Coordinates of C-alpha atoms and ligand atoms in Angstrom, one line a residue:
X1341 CA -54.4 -56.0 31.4
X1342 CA -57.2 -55.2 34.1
X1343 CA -59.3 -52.8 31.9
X1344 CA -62.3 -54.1 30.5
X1345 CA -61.9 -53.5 26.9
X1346 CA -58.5 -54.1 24.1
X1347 CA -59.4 -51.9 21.7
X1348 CA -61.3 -48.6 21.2
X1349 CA -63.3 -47.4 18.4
X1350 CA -65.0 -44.1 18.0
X1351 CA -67.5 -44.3 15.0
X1352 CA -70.1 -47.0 13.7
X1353 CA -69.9 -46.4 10.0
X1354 CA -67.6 -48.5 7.6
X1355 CA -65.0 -47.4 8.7
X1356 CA -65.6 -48.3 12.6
X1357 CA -67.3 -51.3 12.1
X1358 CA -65.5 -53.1 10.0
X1359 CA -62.2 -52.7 12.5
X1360 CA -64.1 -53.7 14.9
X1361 CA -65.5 -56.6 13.7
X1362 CA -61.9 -58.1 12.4
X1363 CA -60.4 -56.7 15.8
X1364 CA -63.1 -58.6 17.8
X1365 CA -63.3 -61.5 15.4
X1366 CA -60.0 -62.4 14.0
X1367 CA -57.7 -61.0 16.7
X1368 CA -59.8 -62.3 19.7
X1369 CA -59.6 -58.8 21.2
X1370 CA -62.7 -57.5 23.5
X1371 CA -63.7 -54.0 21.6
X1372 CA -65.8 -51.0 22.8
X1373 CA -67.5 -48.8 19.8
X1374 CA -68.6 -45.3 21.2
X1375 CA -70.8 -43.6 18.5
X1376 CA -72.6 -40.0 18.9
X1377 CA -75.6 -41.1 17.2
X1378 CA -78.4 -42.9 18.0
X1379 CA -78.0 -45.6 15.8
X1380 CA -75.3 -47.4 14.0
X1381 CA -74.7 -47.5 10.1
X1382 CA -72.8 -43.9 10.1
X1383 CA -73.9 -42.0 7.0
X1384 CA -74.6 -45.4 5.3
X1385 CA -77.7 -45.8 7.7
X1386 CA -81.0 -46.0 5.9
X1387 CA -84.9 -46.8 7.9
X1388 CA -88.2 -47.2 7.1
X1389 CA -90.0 -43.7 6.8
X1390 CA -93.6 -43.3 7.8
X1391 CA -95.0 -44.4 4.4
X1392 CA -93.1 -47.7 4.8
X1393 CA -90.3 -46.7 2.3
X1394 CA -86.8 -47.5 3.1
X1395 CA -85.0 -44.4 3.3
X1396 CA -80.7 -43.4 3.2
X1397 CA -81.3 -40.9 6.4
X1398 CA -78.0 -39.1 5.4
X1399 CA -78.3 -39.1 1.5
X1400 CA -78.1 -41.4 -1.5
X1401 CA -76.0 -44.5 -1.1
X1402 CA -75.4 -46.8 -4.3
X1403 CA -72.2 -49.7 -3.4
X1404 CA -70.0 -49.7 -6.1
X1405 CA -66.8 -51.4 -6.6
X1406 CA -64.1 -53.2 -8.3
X1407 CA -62.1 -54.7 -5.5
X1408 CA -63.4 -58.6 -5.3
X1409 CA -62.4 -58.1 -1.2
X1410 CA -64.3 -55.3 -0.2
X1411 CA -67.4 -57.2 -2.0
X1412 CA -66.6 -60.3 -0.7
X1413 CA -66.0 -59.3 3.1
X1414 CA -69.6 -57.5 2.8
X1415 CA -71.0 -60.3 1.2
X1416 CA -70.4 -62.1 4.6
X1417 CA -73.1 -59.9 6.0
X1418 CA -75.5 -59.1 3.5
X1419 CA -76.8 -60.6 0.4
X1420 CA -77.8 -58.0 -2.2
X1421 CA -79.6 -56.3 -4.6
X1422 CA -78.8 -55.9 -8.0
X1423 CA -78.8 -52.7 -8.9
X1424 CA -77.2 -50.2 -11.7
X1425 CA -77.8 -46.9 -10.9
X1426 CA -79.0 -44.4 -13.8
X1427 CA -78.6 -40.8 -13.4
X1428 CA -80.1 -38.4 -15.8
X1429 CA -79.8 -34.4 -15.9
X1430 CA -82.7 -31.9 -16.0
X1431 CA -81.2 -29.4 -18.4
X1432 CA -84.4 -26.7 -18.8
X1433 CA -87.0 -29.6 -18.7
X1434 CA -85.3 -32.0 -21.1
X1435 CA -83.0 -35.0 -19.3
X1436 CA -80.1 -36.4 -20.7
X1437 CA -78.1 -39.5 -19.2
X1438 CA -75.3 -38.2 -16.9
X1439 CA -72.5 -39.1 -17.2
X1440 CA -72.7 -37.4 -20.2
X1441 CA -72.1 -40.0 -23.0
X1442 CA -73.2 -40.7 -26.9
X1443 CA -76.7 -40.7 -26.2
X1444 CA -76.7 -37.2 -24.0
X1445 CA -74.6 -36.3 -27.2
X1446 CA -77.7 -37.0 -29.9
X1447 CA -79.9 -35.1 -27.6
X1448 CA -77.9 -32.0 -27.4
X1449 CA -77.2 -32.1 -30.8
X1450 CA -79.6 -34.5 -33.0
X1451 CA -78.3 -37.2 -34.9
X1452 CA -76.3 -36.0 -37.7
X1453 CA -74.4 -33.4 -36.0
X1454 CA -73.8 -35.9 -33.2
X1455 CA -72.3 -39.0 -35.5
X1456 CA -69.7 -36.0 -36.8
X1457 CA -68.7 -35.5 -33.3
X1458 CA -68.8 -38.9 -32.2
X1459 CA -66.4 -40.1 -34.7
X1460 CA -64.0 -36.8 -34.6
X1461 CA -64.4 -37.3 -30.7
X1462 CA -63.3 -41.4 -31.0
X1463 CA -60.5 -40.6 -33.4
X1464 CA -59.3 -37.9 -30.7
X1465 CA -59.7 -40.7 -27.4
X1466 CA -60.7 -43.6 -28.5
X1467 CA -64.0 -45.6 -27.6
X1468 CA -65.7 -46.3 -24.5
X1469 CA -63.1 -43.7 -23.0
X1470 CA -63.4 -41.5 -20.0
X1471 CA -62.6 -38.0 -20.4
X1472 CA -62.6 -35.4 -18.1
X1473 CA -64.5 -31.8 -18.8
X1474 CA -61.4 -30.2 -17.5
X1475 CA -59.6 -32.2 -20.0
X1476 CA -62.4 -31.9 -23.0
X1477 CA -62.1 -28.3 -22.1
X1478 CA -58.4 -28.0 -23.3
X1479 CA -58.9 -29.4 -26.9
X1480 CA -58.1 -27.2 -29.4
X1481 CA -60.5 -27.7 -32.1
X1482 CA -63.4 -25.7 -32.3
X1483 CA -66.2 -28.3 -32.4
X1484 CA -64.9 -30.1 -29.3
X1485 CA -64.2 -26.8 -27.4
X1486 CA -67.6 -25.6 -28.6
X1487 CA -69.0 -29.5 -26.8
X1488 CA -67.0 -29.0 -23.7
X1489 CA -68.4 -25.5 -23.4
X1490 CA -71.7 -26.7 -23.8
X1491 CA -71.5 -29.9 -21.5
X1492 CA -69.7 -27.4 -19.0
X1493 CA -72.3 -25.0 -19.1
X1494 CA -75.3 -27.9 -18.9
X1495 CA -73.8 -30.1 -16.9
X1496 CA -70.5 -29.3 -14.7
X1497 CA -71.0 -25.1 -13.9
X1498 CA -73.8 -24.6 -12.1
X1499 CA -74.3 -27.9 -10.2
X1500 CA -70.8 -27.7 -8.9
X1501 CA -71.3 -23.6 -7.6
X1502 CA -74.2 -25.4 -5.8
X1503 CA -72.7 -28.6 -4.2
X1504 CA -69.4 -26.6 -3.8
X1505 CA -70.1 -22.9 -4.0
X1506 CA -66.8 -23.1 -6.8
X1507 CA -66.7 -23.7 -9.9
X1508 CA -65.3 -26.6 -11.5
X1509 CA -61.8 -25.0 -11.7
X1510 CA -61.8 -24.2 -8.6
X1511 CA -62.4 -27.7 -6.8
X1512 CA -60.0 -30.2 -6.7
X1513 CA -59.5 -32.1 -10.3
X1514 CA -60.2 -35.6 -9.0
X1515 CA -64.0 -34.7 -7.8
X1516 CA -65.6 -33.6 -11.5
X1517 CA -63.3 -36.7 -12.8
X1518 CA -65.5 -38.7 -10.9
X1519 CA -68.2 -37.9 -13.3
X1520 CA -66.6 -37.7 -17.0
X1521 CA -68.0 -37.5 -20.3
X1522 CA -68.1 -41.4 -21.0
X1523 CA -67.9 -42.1 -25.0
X1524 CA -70.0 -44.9 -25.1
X1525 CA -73.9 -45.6 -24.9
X1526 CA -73.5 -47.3 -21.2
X1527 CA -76.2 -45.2 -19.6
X1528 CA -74.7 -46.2 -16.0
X1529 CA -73.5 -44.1 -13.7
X1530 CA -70.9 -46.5 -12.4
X1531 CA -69.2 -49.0 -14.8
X1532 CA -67.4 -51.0 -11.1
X1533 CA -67.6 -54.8 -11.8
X1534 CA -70.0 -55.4 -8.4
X1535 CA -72.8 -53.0 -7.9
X1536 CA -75.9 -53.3 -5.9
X1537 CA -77.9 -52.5 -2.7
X1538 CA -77.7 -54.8 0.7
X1539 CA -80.6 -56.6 0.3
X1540 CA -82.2 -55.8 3.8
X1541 CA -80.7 -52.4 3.5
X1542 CA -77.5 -50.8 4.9
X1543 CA -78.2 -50.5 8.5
X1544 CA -79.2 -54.7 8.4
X1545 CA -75.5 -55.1 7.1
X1546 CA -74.4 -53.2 10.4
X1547 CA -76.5 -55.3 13.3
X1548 CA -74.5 -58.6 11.5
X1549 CA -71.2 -57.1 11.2
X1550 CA -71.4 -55.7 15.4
X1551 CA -72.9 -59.1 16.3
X1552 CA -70.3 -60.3 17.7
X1553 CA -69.8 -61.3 21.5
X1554 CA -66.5 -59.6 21.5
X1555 CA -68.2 -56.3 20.6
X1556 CA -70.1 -53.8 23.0
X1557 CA -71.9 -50.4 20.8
X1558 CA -72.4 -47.6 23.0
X1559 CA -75.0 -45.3 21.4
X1560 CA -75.4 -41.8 22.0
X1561 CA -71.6 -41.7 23.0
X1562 CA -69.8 -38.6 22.1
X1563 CA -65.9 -39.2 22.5
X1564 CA -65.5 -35.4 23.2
X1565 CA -67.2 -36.3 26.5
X1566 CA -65.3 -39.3 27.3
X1567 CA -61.8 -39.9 25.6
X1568 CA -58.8 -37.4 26.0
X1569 CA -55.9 -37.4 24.6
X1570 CA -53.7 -35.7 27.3
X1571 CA -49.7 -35.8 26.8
X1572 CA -49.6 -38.2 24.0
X1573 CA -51.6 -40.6 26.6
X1574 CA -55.5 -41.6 26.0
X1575 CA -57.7 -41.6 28.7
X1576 CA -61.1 -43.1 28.7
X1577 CA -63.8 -41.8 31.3
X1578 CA -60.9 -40.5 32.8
X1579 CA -58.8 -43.3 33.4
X1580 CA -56.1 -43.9 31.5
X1581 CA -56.5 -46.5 28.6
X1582 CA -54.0 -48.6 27.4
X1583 CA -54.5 -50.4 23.8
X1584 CA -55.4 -49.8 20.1
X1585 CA -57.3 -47.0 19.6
X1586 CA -59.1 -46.3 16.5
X1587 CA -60.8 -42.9 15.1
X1588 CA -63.3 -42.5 12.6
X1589 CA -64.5 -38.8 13.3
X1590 CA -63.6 -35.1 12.2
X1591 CA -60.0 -34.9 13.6
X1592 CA -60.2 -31.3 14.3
X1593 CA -62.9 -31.5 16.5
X1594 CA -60.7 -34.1 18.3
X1595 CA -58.2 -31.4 19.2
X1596 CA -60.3 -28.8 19.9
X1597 CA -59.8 -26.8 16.2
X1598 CA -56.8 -25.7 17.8
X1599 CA -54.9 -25.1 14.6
X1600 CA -58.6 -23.6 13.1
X1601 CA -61.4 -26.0 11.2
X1602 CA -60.9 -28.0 9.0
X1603 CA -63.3 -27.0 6.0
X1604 CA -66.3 -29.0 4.7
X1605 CA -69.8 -28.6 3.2
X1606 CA -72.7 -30.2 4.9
X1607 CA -75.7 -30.8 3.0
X1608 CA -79.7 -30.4 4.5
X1609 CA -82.0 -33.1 3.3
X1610 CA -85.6 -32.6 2.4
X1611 CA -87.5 -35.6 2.2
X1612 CA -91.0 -35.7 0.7
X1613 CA -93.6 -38.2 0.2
X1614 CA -96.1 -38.3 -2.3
X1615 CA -99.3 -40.2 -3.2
X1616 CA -98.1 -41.6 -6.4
X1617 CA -96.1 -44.9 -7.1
X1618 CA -93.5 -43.1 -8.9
X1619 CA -92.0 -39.6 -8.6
X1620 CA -89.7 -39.3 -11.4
X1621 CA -88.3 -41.5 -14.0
X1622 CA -84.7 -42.5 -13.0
X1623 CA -83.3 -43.6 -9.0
X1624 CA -81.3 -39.9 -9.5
X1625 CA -82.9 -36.6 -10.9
X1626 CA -79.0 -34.0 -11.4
X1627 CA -80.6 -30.6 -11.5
X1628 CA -78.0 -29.1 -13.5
X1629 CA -78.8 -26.0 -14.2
X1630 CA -81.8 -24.9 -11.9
X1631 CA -83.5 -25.2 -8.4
X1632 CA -81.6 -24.7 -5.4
X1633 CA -81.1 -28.0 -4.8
X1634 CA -78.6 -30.3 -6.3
X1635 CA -80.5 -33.5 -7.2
X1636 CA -83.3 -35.6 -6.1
X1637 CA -83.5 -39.4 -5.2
X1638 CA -86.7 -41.6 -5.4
X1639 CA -85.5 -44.4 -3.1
X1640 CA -87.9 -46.7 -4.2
X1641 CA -85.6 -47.5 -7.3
X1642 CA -83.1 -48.6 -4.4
X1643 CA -85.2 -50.8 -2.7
X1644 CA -87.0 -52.5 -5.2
X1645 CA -90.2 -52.0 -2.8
X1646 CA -93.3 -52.5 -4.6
X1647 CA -96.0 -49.8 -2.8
X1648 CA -98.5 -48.6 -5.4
X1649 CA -99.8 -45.6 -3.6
X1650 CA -96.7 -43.8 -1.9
X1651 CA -93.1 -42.9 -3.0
X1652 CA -90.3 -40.9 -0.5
X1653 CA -87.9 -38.4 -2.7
X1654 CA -85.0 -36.6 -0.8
X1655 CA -83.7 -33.2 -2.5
X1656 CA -80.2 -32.3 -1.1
X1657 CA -79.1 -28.9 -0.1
X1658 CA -75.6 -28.5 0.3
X1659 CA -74.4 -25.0 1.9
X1660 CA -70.8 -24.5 3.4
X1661 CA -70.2 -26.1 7.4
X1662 CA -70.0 -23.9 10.5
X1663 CA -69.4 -26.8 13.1
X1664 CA -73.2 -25.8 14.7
X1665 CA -76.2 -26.8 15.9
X1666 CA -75.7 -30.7 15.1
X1667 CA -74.6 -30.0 11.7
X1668 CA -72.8 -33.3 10.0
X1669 CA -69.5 -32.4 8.1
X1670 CA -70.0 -34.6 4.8
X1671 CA -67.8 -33.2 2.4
X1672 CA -63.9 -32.9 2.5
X1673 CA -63.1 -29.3 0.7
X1674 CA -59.9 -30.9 0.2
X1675 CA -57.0 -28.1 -1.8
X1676 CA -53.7 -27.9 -1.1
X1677 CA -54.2 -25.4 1.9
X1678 CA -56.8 -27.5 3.5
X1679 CA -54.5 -30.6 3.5
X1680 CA -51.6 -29.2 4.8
X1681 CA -54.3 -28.3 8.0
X1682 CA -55.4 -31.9 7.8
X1683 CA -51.9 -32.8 8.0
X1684 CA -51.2 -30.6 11.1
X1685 CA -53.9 -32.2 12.8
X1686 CA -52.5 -35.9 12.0
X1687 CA -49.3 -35.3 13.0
X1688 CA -50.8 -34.7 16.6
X1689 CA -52.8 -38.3 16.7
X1690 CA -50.0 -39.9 15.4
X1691 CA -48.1 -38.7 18.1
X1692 CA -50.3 -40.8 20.5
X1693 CA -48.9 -45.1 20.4
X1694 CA -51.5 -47.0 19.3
X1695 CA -53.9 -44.2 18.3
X1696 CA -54.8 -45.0 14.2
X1697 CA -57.0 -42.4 12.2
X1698 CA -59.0 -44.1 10.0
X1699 CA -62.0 -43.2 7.4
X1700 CA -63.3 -40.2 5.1
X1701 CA -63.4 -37.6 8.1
X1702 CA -60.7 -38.4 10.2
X1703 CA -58.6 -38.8 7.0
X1704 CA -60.2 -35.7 5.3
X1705 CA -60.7 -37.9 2.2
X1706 CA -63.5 -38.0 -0.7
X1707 CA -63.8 -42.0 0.1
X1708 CA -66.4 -44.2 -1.0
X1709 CA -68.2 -46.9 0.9
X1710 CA -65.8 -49.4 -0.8
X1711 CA -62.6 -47.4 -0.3
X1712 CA -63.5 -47.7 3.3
X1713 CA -64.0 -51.1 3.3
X1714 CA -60.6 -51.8 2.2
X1715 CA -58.7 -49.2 4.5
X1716 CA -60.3 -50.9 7.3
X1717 CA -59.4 -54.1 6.4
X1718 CA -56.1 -53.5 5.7
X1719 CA -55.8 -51.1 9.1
X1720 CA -56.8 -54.3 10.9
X1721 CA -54.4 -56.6 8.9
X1722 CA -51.6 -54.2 10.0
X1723 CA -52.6 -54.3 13.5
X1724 CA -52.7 -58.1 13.4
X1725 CA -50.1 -58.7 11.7
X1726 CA -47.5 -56.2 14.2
X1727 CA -48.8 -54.5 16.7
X1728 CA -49.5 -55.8 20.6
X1729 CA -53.3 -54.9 20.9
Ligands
FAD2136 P1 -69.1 -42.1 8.5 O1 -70.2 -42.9 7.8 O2 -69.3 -40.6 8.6 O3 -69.1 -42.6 10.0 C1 -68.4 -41.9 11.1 C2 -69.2 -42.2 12.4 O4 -68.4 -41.6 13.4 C3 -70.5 -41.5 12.4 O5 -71.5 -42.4 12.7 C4 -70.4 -40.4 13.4 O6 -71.6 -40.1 14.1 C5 -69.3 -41.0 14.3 N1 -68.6 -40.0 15.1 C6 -68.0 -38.9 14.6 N2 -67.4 -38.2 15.7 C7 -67.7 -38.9 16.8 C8 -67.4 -38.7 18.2 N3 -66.7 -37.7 18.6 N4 -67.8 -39.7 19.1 C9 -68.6 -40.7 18.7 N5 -68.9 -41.0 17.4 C10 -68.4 -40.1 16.5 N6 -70.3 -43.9 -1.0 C11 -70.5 -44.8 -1.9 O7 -69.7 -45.8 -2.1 N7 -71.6 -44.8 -2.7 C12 -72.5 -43.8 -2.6 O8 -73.5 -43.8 -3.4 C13 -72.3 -42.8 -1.7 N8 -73.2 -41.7 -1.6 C14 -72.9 -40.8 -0.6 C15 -73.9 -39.7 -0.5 C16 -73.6 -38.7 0.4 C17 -74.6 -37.6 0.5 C18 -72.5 -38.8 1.2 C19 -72.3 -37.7 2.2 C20 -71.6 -39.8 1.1 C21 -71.8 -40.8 0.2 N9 -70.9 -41.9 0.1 C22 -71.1 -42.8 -0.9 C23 -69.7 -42.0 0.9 C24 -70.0 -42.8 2.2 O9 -71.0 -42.2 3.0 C25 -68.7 -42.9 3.0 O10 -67.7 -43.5 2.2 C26 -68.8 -43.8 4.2 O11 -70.0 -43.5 5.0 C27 -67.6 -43.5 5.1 O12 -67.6 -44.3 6.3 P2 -66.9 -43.7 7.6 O13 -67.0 -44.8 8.6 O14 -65.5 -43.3 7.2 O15 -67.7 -42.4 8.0
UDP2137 N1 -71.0 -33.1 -11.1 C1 -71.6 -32.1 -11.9 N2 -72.8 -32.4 -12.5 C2 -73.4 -33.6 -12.3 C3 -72.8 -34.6 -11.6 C4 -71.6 -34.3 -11.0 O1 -71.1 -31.0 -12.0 O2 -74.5 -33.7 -12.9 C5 -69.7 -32.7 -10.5 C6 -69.9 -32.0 -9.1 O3 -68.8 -31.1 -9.0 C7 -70.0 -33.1 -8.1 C8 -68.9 -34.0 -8.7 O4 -69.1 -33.9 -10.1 O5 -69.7 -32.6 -6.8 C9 -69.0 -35.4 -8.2 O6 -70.2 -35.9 -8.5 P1 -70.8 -37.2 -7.7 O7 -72.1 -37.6 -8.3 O8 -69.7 -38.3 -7.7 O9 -71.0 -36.7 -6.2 P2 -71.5 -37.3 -4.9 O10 -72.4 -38.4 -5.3 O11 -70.2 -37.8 -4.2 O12 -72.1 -36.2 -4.2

């Protein structure tokens, strides 16, 4: 083949860079990364703020997982941090551990009235069970209904109108599961067998993974300018590209919103620093039933940084996506409706040979880091395995 590169990728988060870096390593082939922004590290990237504190540009970013091969393959590039992330609410003033568990439970109610529950709610699930408020919601007897009510009205309501403008009916099922009541005293907010934080930080684990004399990062590369997907065909820079191409950004952008836009919510981030060592009490501050925003984030808890006299807090914003001025799509709305879009969209890419979508926009998923790590991994073992790069 006389063109310069094998294989394409459009994106440098998880998604992009990890292809790229099993493309380029294990299959030997010479890979180009365009990505729009000026660094690498996607929505995972994170940089040292003015006051020296290391700071997640695009919001909070905790890794979390169970699966021993998304761990391990990072592990190659980073050693880490350990860190268990604890989450409290501010319910007018008072904070409670969310998830909301035995010890939120003792709070809202004091002790006595909280052993009754805790047994009747033990007998009704079992211990250390996860239960969802939608699910909590539907139990018939009146002290658990009149709990669910209350942990709705604390906890789920009003935060979810904010991050979603819907309530918790409204949204898909799967995202408030993501956060259920949790009968047990674990104060974590994830229970995943390998938790912590890259211990040089997310965007370090990025330069090792594109180190790679295979691999060549155009910054500041929008796709929109340069690939084109014209009769099932890709062209790059106008020439016509033949070889694996993969896709890690909002697919309806890549065919010009033809069939309308895909919805999302994007989010504006407010970072502060103050003169203090420490802002608030717990890495995450869920403001559950006031203030505009939805929570706020010391990232000092992340980084383990020890600086006496300063501490960087992000509050996040989140407010429906219009596509303009620069905005970032981070949230998949994803319903029934919005999917069958999504899915109108991918039959169009994967009409193009050799052209893969991959990652939580192009797939118009609700993915974690982790979940990422593993599509990309086995995206690249497919490719390996079958197709001519
Ligand atoms: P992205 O990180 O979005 O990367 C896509 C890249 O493609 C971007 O760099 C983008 O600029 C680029 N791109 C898009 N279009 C183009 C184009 N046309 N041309 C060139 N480049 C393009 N996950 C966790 O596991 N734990 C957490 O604590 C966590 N917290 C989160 C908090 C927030 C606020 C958000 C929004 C997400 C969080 N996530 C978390 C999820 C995590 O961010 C994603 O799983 C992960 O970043 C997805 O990687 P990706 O490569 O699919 O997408
Ligand atoms: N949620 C809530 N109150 C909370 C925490 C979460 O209502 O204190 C709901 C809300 O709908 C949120 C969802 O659970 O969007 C998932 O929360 P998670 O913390 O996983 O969101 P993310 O970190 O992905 O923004």
């Amino acid at each position: 083949m006389s063109q310069k590169y094998d294989c394409l990728v459009i994106g440098a988060g998880f998604a992009g860079a990890v292809c790229a870096r099993e493309l380029a390593e294990r299959g030997g082939k010479r890979v180009l990364v365009l990505e729009r922004r000026g660094h690498i590290g996607g929505n995972a990237y994170d940089k040292l703020d003015e006051a020296g504190v290391l700071i997640h540009q695009y919001g909070p970013h905790i890794f979390h997982t169970n699966n021993a091969r998304a761990y391990e393959y990072l592990s190659r590039f980073t050693g880490w941090r350990d860190y268990q992330h604890r989450v409290v609410a501010n319910v007018r003033g008072a904070l409670m551990p969310v998830p909301f568990n035995l010890t939120s439970l003792e709070l809202a109610y004091g002790s006595e009235k909280a052993a009754r529950l805790e047994k009747k709610l033990i007998e009704t699930y079992g211990a250390e069970k996860k239960v969802t408020i939608l699910e909590l919601r539907r139990n018939d007897d009146p002290e658990i209904k009149a709990l669910a009510d209350y942990v709705y009205e604390n906890v789920f309501v009003h935060y979810t109108m904010k991050q979603w403008g819907q309530t918790p009916e409204e949204i898909d099922p799967n995202t408030t599961a993501r956060v259920p009541v949790f009968l047990s005293r674990d104060d974590r907010y994830f229970q995943d067998a390998y938790q912590g934080i890259p211990a040089l930080g997310y965007t370090a684990v990025f330069e090792h993974m594109l180190d790679h004399p295979n691999i060549t990062v155009e910054l500041d590369s929008d796709a929109a300018d340069r690939l084109c997907l014209d009769g099932g065909r890709v062209r790059l820079d106008g020439t016509p590209f033949e070889g694996t191409v993969i896709y890690t950004g909002a697919v309806d952008e890549l065919f010009g919103c033809c069939f309308g836009r895909l919805p999302y919510r994007t989010l504006d981030f407010r970072f502060e620093t103050h003169g203090v060592e420490w802002y608030q009490t717990h890495g995450t501050v869920n403001y559950t039933v006031s203030e505009d925003f939805t929570r706020i984030t010391e990232f000092k808890y992340f980084s383990g940084q020890e600086i006496p006299n300063a501490t960087t807090i992000v509050k996040e914003y989140s407010r429906a996506y219009t596509g303009k001025n620069g905005e970032i799509p981070y949230y998949a709305i994803i319903s029934p409706e919005n999917n069958a879009l999504y899915q109108q969209y991918k039959a169009l890419g994967d009409a193009v040979p050799g052209f893969h979508l991959l990652g939580r926009l192009a797939e118009y998923k609700y993915y974690n880091m982790d979940a990422i790590v593993v599509r990309a991994l086995e995206l690249a073992d497919r490719l390996l395995a079958t197709e001519t790069l």
